[in-house]
Amino acid sequence: DGGITQSPKYLFRKEGQNVTLSCEQNLNHDAMYWYRQDPGQGLRLIYYSQIVNDFQKGDIAEGYSVSREKKESFPLTVTSAQKNPTAFYLCASSMGRTSGANVLTFGAGSRLTVL
Amino acid sequence: GDSVTQMEGPVTLSEEAFLTINCTYTATGYPSLFWYVQYPGEGLQLLLKATKADDKGSNKGFEATYRKETTSFHLEKGSVQVSDSAVYFCALRKGQTGANNLFFGTGTRLTVIP
């Protein structure tokens, strides 16, 4: 079955450590996204990528970094510069790049807790 | 700018009650409108969508009609079940250059009690 796989599902980090969240899709989608979800705040876009080797900052990119070396993969690194990293992180993908009707497919999420 | 406003929760209903979750939007042009659902501990799933005015999206007993005159896309279900307990997100997406063209509401948590 096609879909998006995020790992790990739960992650604990000490302050000052970088962590990388994995996102892999086998849907042959061009575009991939990372969102952050905090209670009562909905989803906020961190980074997005429309094609391989290209990505753009979203609304809250500070303290995060990404890469898109392969179409299937879009890992997110939460760096020590991110002041409040404890959150639920969602990866998504969609066909095409700009069509308004294209639906996003989401992964199951990764919950990061900073101790 | 473009945005989505949905009713604040939480919403608590008894099983078989009627559900309405309000969603209004602000956007130029002709966006597509979506409802996504998030079950506990999971990612979001598409529930239904509508791509033009007067379209009705429907799925699993849920319905929403794209009303351009009132800029609304309210979610309704005639008889909710305990399994419908989840967080519901209204969203709009515009077909324009740049992938940062998807806007989510803040989500409405629904709890259905037996």
GROMACS .gro file of C-alpha atoms in nm:
model
  229
    1ASP     CA    1   0.000   0.000   0.000
    2GLY     CA    2   0.123   0.347  -0.081
    3GLY     CA    3   0.165   0.596   0.194
    4ILE     CA    4   0.392   0.806   0.410
    5THR     CA    5   0.607   0.660   0.684
    6GLN     CA    6   0.735   0.878   0.964
    7SER     CA    7   0.984   0.762   1.222
    8PRO     CA    8   1.033   0.752   1.507
    9LYS     CA    9   0.680   0.782   1.642
   10TYR     CA   10   0.809   0.905   1.979
   11LEU     CA   11   1.141   1.074   2.046
   12PHE     CA   12   1.295   1.221   2.355
   13ARG     CA   13   1.578   1.468   2.333
   14LYS     CA   14   1.796   1.648   2.580
   15GLU     CA   15   1.837   2.021   2.545
   16GLY     CA   16   2.120   2.113   2.311
   17GLN     CA   17   2.090   1.803   2.093
   18ASN     CA   18   1.996   1.795   1.728
   19VAL     CA   19   1.749   1.529   1.619
   20THR     CA   20   1.637   1.415   1.275
   21LEU     CA   21   1.286   1.300   1.195
   22SER     CA   22   1.246   1.070   0.898
   23CYS     CA   23   0.974   1.097   0.634
   24GLU     CA   24   0.951   0.854   0.343
   25GLN     CA   25   0.674   0.831   0.080
   26ASN     CA   26   0.611   0.576  -0.192
   27LEU     CA   27   0.331   0.766  -0.361
   28ASN     CA   28   0.551   0.918  -0.632
   29HIS     CA   29   0.445   1.261  -0.512
   30ASP     CA   30   0.644   1.564  -0.620
   31ALA     CA   31   0.575   1.788  -0.322
   32MET     CA   32   0.650   1.721   0.043
   33TYR     CA   33   0.584   1.925   0.356
   34TRP     CA   34   0.663   1.943   0.726
   35TYR     CA   35   0.411   2.081   0.971
   36ARG     CA   36   0.427   2.140   1.341
   37GLN     CA   37   0.117   2.089   1.553
   38ASP     CA   38   0.075   2.241   1.898
   39PRO     CA   39  -0.240   2.215   2.110
   40GLY     CA   40  -0.502   2.468   2.005
   41GLN     CA   41  -0.288   2.613   1.727
   42GLY     CA   42  -0.366   2.399   1.428
   43LEU     CA   43  -0.089   2.321   1.182
   44ARG     CA   44   0.200   2.550   1.103
   45LEU     CA   45   0.419   2.499   0.798
   46ILE     CA   46   0.791   2.455   0.868
   47TYR     CA   47   0.940   2.370   0.527
   48TYR     CA   48   0.818   2.246   0.194
   49SER     CA   49   0.975   2.101  -0.117
   50GLN     CA   50   0.830   2.094  -0.463
   51ILE     CA   51   1.106   1.902  -0.639
   52VAL     CA   52   1.425   1.716  -0.555
   53ASN     CA   53   1.715   1.933  -0.440
   54ASP     CA   54   1.488   2.229  -0.379
   55PHE     CA   55   1.298   2.344  -0.070
   56GLN     CA   56   1.153   2.662   0.075
   57LYS     CA   57   1.095   2.797   0.422
   58GLY     CA   58   0.746   2.798   0.560
   59ASP     CA   59   0.608   3.017   0.837
   60ILE     CA   60   0.822   2.885   1.123
   61ALA     CA   61   1.149   2.760   0.971
   62GLU     CA   62   1.384   2.903   1.234
   63GLY     CA   63   1.568   2.630   1.421
   64TYR     CA   64   1.487   2.364   1.162
   65SER     CA   65   1.663   2.230   0.853
   66VAL     CA   66   1.566   1.989   0.575
   67SER     CA   67   1.708   1.814   0.272
   68ARG     CA   68   1.550   1.665  -0.038
   69GLU     CA   69   1.813   1.447  -0.202
   70LYS     CA   70   1.561   1.189  -0.319
   71LYS     CA   71   1.202   1.224  -0.431
   72GLU     CA   72   1.088   0.975  -0.169
   73SER     CA   73   1.257   1.128   0.133
   74PHE     CA   74   1.229   1.459   0.317
   75PRO     CA   75   1.401   1.441   0.659
   76LEU     CA   76   1.361   1.721   0.911
   77THR     CA   77   1.634   1.814   1.157
   78VAL     CA   78   1.532   1.993   1.472
   79THR     CA   79   1.840   2.182   1.581
   80SER     CA   80   1.944   2.306   1.921
   81ALA     CA   81   1.856   2.655   1.798
   82GLN     CA   82   1.485   2.572   1.807
   83LYS     CA   83   1.374   2.728   2.133
   84ASN     CA   84   1.062   2.526   2.196
   85PRO     CA   85   1.087   2.201   2.002
   86THR     CA   86   0.844   1.988   2.201
   87ALA     CA   87   0.556   1.927   1.957
   88PHE     CA   88   0.388   1.682   1.722
   89TYR     CA   89   0.547   1.688   1.377
   90LEU     CA   90   0.357   1.590   1.066
   91CYS     CA   91   0.498   1.513   0.724
   92ALA     CA   92   0.277   1.532   0.417
   93SER     CA   93   0.299   1.499   0.042
   94SER     CA   94   0.091   1.581  -0.263
   95MET     CA   95   0.085   1.525  -0.636
   96GLY     CA   96   0.189   1.811  -0.853
   97ARG     CA   97   0.310   2.138  -0.720
   98THR     CA   98   0.045   2.403  -0.742
   99SER     CA   99  -0.295   2.258  -0.817
  100GLY     CA  100  -0.546   2.385  -0.567
  101ALA     CA  101  -0.743   2.064  -0.576
  102ASN     CA  102  -0.456   1.838  -0.483
  103VAL     CA  103  -0.508   1.663  -0.155
  104LEU     CA  104  -0.235   1.624   0.102
  105THR     CA  105  -0.155   1.278   0.233
  106PHE     CA  106  -0.020   1.280   0.586
  107GLY     CA  107   0.203   1.051   0.782
  108ALA     CA  108   0.110   0.933   1.131
  109GLY     CA  109   0.333   1.192   1.295
  110SER     CA  110   0.633   1.203   1.527
  111ARG     CA  111   0.603   1.332   1.880
  112LEU     CA  112   0.918   1.502   2.003
  113THR     CA  113   0.967   1.577   2.371
  114VAL     CA  114   1.261   1.775   2.502
  115LEU     CA  115   1.361   1.679   2.852
  116GLY     CA  116  -0.453   3.746   0.361
  117ASP     CA  117  -0.609   3.408   0.308
  118SER     CA  118  -0.733   3.231   0.617
  119VAL     CA  119  -0.976   2.983   0.763
  120THR     CA  120  -1.178   3.031   1.079
  121GLN     CA  121  -1.356   2.741   1.241
  122MET     CA  122  -1.560   2.716   1.555
  123GLU     CA  123  -1.368   2.660   1.871
  124GLY     CA  124  -1.415   2.342   2.060
  125PRO     CA  125  -1.430   2.124   2.231
  126VAL     CA  126  -1.766   1.994   2.117
  127THR     CA  127  -1.927   1.715   2.318
  128LEU     CA  128  -2.232   1.534   2.184
  129SER     CA  129  -2.431   1.226   2.271
  130GLU     CA  130  -2.437   0.941   2.025
  131GLU     CA  131  -2.689   0.990   1.741
  132ALA     CA  132  -2.694   1.369   1.789
  133PHE     CA  133  -2.670   1.610   1.495
  134LEU     CA  134  -2.331   1.767   1.435
  135THR     CA  135  -2.240   2.102   1.284
  136ILE     CA  136  -1.890   2.242   1.287
  137ASN     CA  137  -1.875   2.589   1.137
  138CYS     CA  138  -1.601   2.696   0.898
  139THR     CA  139  -1.567   3.027   0.716
  140TYR     CA  140  -1.288   3.139   0.492
  141THR     CA  141  -1.124   3.450   0.353
  142ALA     CA  142  -0.958   3.416   0.016
  143THR     CA  143  -0.926   3.585  -0.317
  144GLY     CA  144  -1.010   3.384  -0.623
  145TYR     CA  145  -1.159   3.039  -0.612
  146PRO     CA  146  -1.000   2.812  -0.355
  147SER     CA  147  -1.067   2.445  -0.302
  148LEU     CA  148  -1.203   2.360   0.042
  149PHE     CA  149  -1.130   2.057   0.255
  150TRP     CA  150  -1.219   1.889   0.580
  151TYR     CA  151  -0.949   1.673   0.735
  152VAL     CA  152  -0.995   1.450   1.040
  153GLN     CA  153  -0.731   1.353   1.295
  154TYR     CA  154  -0.798   1.052   1.518
  155PRO     CA  155  -0.607   1.032   1.848
  156GLY     CA  156  -0.233   0.985   1.802
  157GLU     CA  157  -0.252   0.984   1.422
  158GLY     CA  158  -0.189   1.211   1.129
  159LEU     CA  159  -0.460   1.390   0.934
  160GLN     CA  160  -0.681   1.213   0.682
  161LEU     CA  161  -0.889   1.373   0.413
  162LEU     CA  162  -1.257   1.352   0.504
  163LEU     CA  163  -1.411   1.539   0.211
  164LYS     CA  164  -1.347   1.821  -0.032
  165ALA     CA  165  -1.518   2.060  -0.270
  166THR     CA  166  -1.345   2.240  -0.552
  167LYS     CA  167  -1.600   2.494  -0.669
  168ALA     CA  168  -1.898   2.692  -0.547
  169ASP     CA  169  -2.214   2.492  -0.467
  170ASP     CA  170  -2.024   2.162  -0.471
  171LYS     CA  171  -2.113   1.927  -0.188
  172GLY     CA  172  -1.844   1.701  -0.049
  173SER     CA  173  -1.956   1.389   0.136
  174ASN     CA  174  -1.799   1.089   0.301
  175LYS     CA  175  -1.885   0.851   0.588
  176GLY     CA  176  -2.213   1.035   0.651
  177PHE     CA  177  -2.043   1.375   0.675
  178GLU     CA  178  -2.134   1.653   0.433
  179ALA     CA  179  -2.020   2.006   0.360
  180THR     CA  180  -2.135   2.249   0.091
  181TYR     CA  181  -1.911   2.514  -0.062
  182ARG     CA  182  -2.108   2.838  -0.017
  183LYS     CA  183  -1.939   3.124  -0.195
  184GLU     CA  184  -2.205   3.378  -0.101
  185THR     CA  185  -2.142   3.321   0.270
  186THR     CA  186  -1.777   3.208   0.231
  187SER     CA  187  -1.856   2.900   0.436
  188PHE     CA  188  -1.795   2.525   0.433
  189HIS     CA  189  -1.974   2.396   0.741
  190LEU     CA  190  -1.936   2.029   0.829
  191GLU     CA  191  -2.251   1.834   0.918
  192LYS     CA  192  -2.349   1.483   1.013
  193GLY     CA  193  -2.698   1.371   1.095
  194SER     CA  194  -2.615   1.110   1.358
  195VAL     CA  195  -2.272   1.093   1.518
  196GLN     CA  196  -2.111   0.781   1.658
  197VAL     CA  197  -1.853   0.732   1.931
  198SER     CA  198  -1.602   0.644   1.656
  199ASP     CA  199  -1.638   0.998   1.515
  200SER     CA  200  -1.453   1.138   1.816
  201ALA     CA  201  -1.155   1.320   1.666
  202VAL     CA  202  -1.021   1.663   1.578
  203TYR     CA  203  -1.162   1.814   1.259
  204PHE     CA  204  -0.970   2.067   1.049
  205CYS     CA  205  -1.113   2.291   0.782
  206ALA     CA  206  -0.864   2.396   0.513
  207LEU     CA  207  -0.844   2.588   0.190
  208ARG     CA  208  -0.599   2.562  -0.093
  209LYS     CA  209  -0.545   2.788  -0.387
  210GLY     CA  210  -0.398   2.696  -0.718
  211GLN     CA  211  -0.115   2.941  -0.741
  212THR     CA  212   0.258   2.939  -0.779
  213GLY     CA  213   0.432   2.824  -0.467
  214ALA     CA  214   0.340   2.530  -0.250
  215ASN     CA  215   0.271   2.747   0.057
  216ASN     CA  216  -0.089   2.791  -0.052
  217LEU     CA  217  -0.266   2.567   0.198
  218PHE     CA  218  -0.429   2.721   0.503
  219PHE     CA  219  -0.567   2.524   0.797
  220GLY     CA  220  -0.810   2.623   1.067
  221THR     CA  221  -0.713   2.562   1.427
  222GLY     CA  222  -0.913   2.242   1.456
  223THR     CA  223  -1.227   2.149   1.650
  224ARG     CA  224  -1.216   1.859   1.892
  225LEU     CA  225  -1.531   1.645   1.890
  226THR     CA  226  -1.609   1.398   2.165
  227VAL     CA  227  -1.909   1.169   2.126
  228ILE     CA  228  -2.033   0.998   2.440
  229PRO     CA  229  -2.244   0.682   2.443
   0.00000   0.00000   0.00000
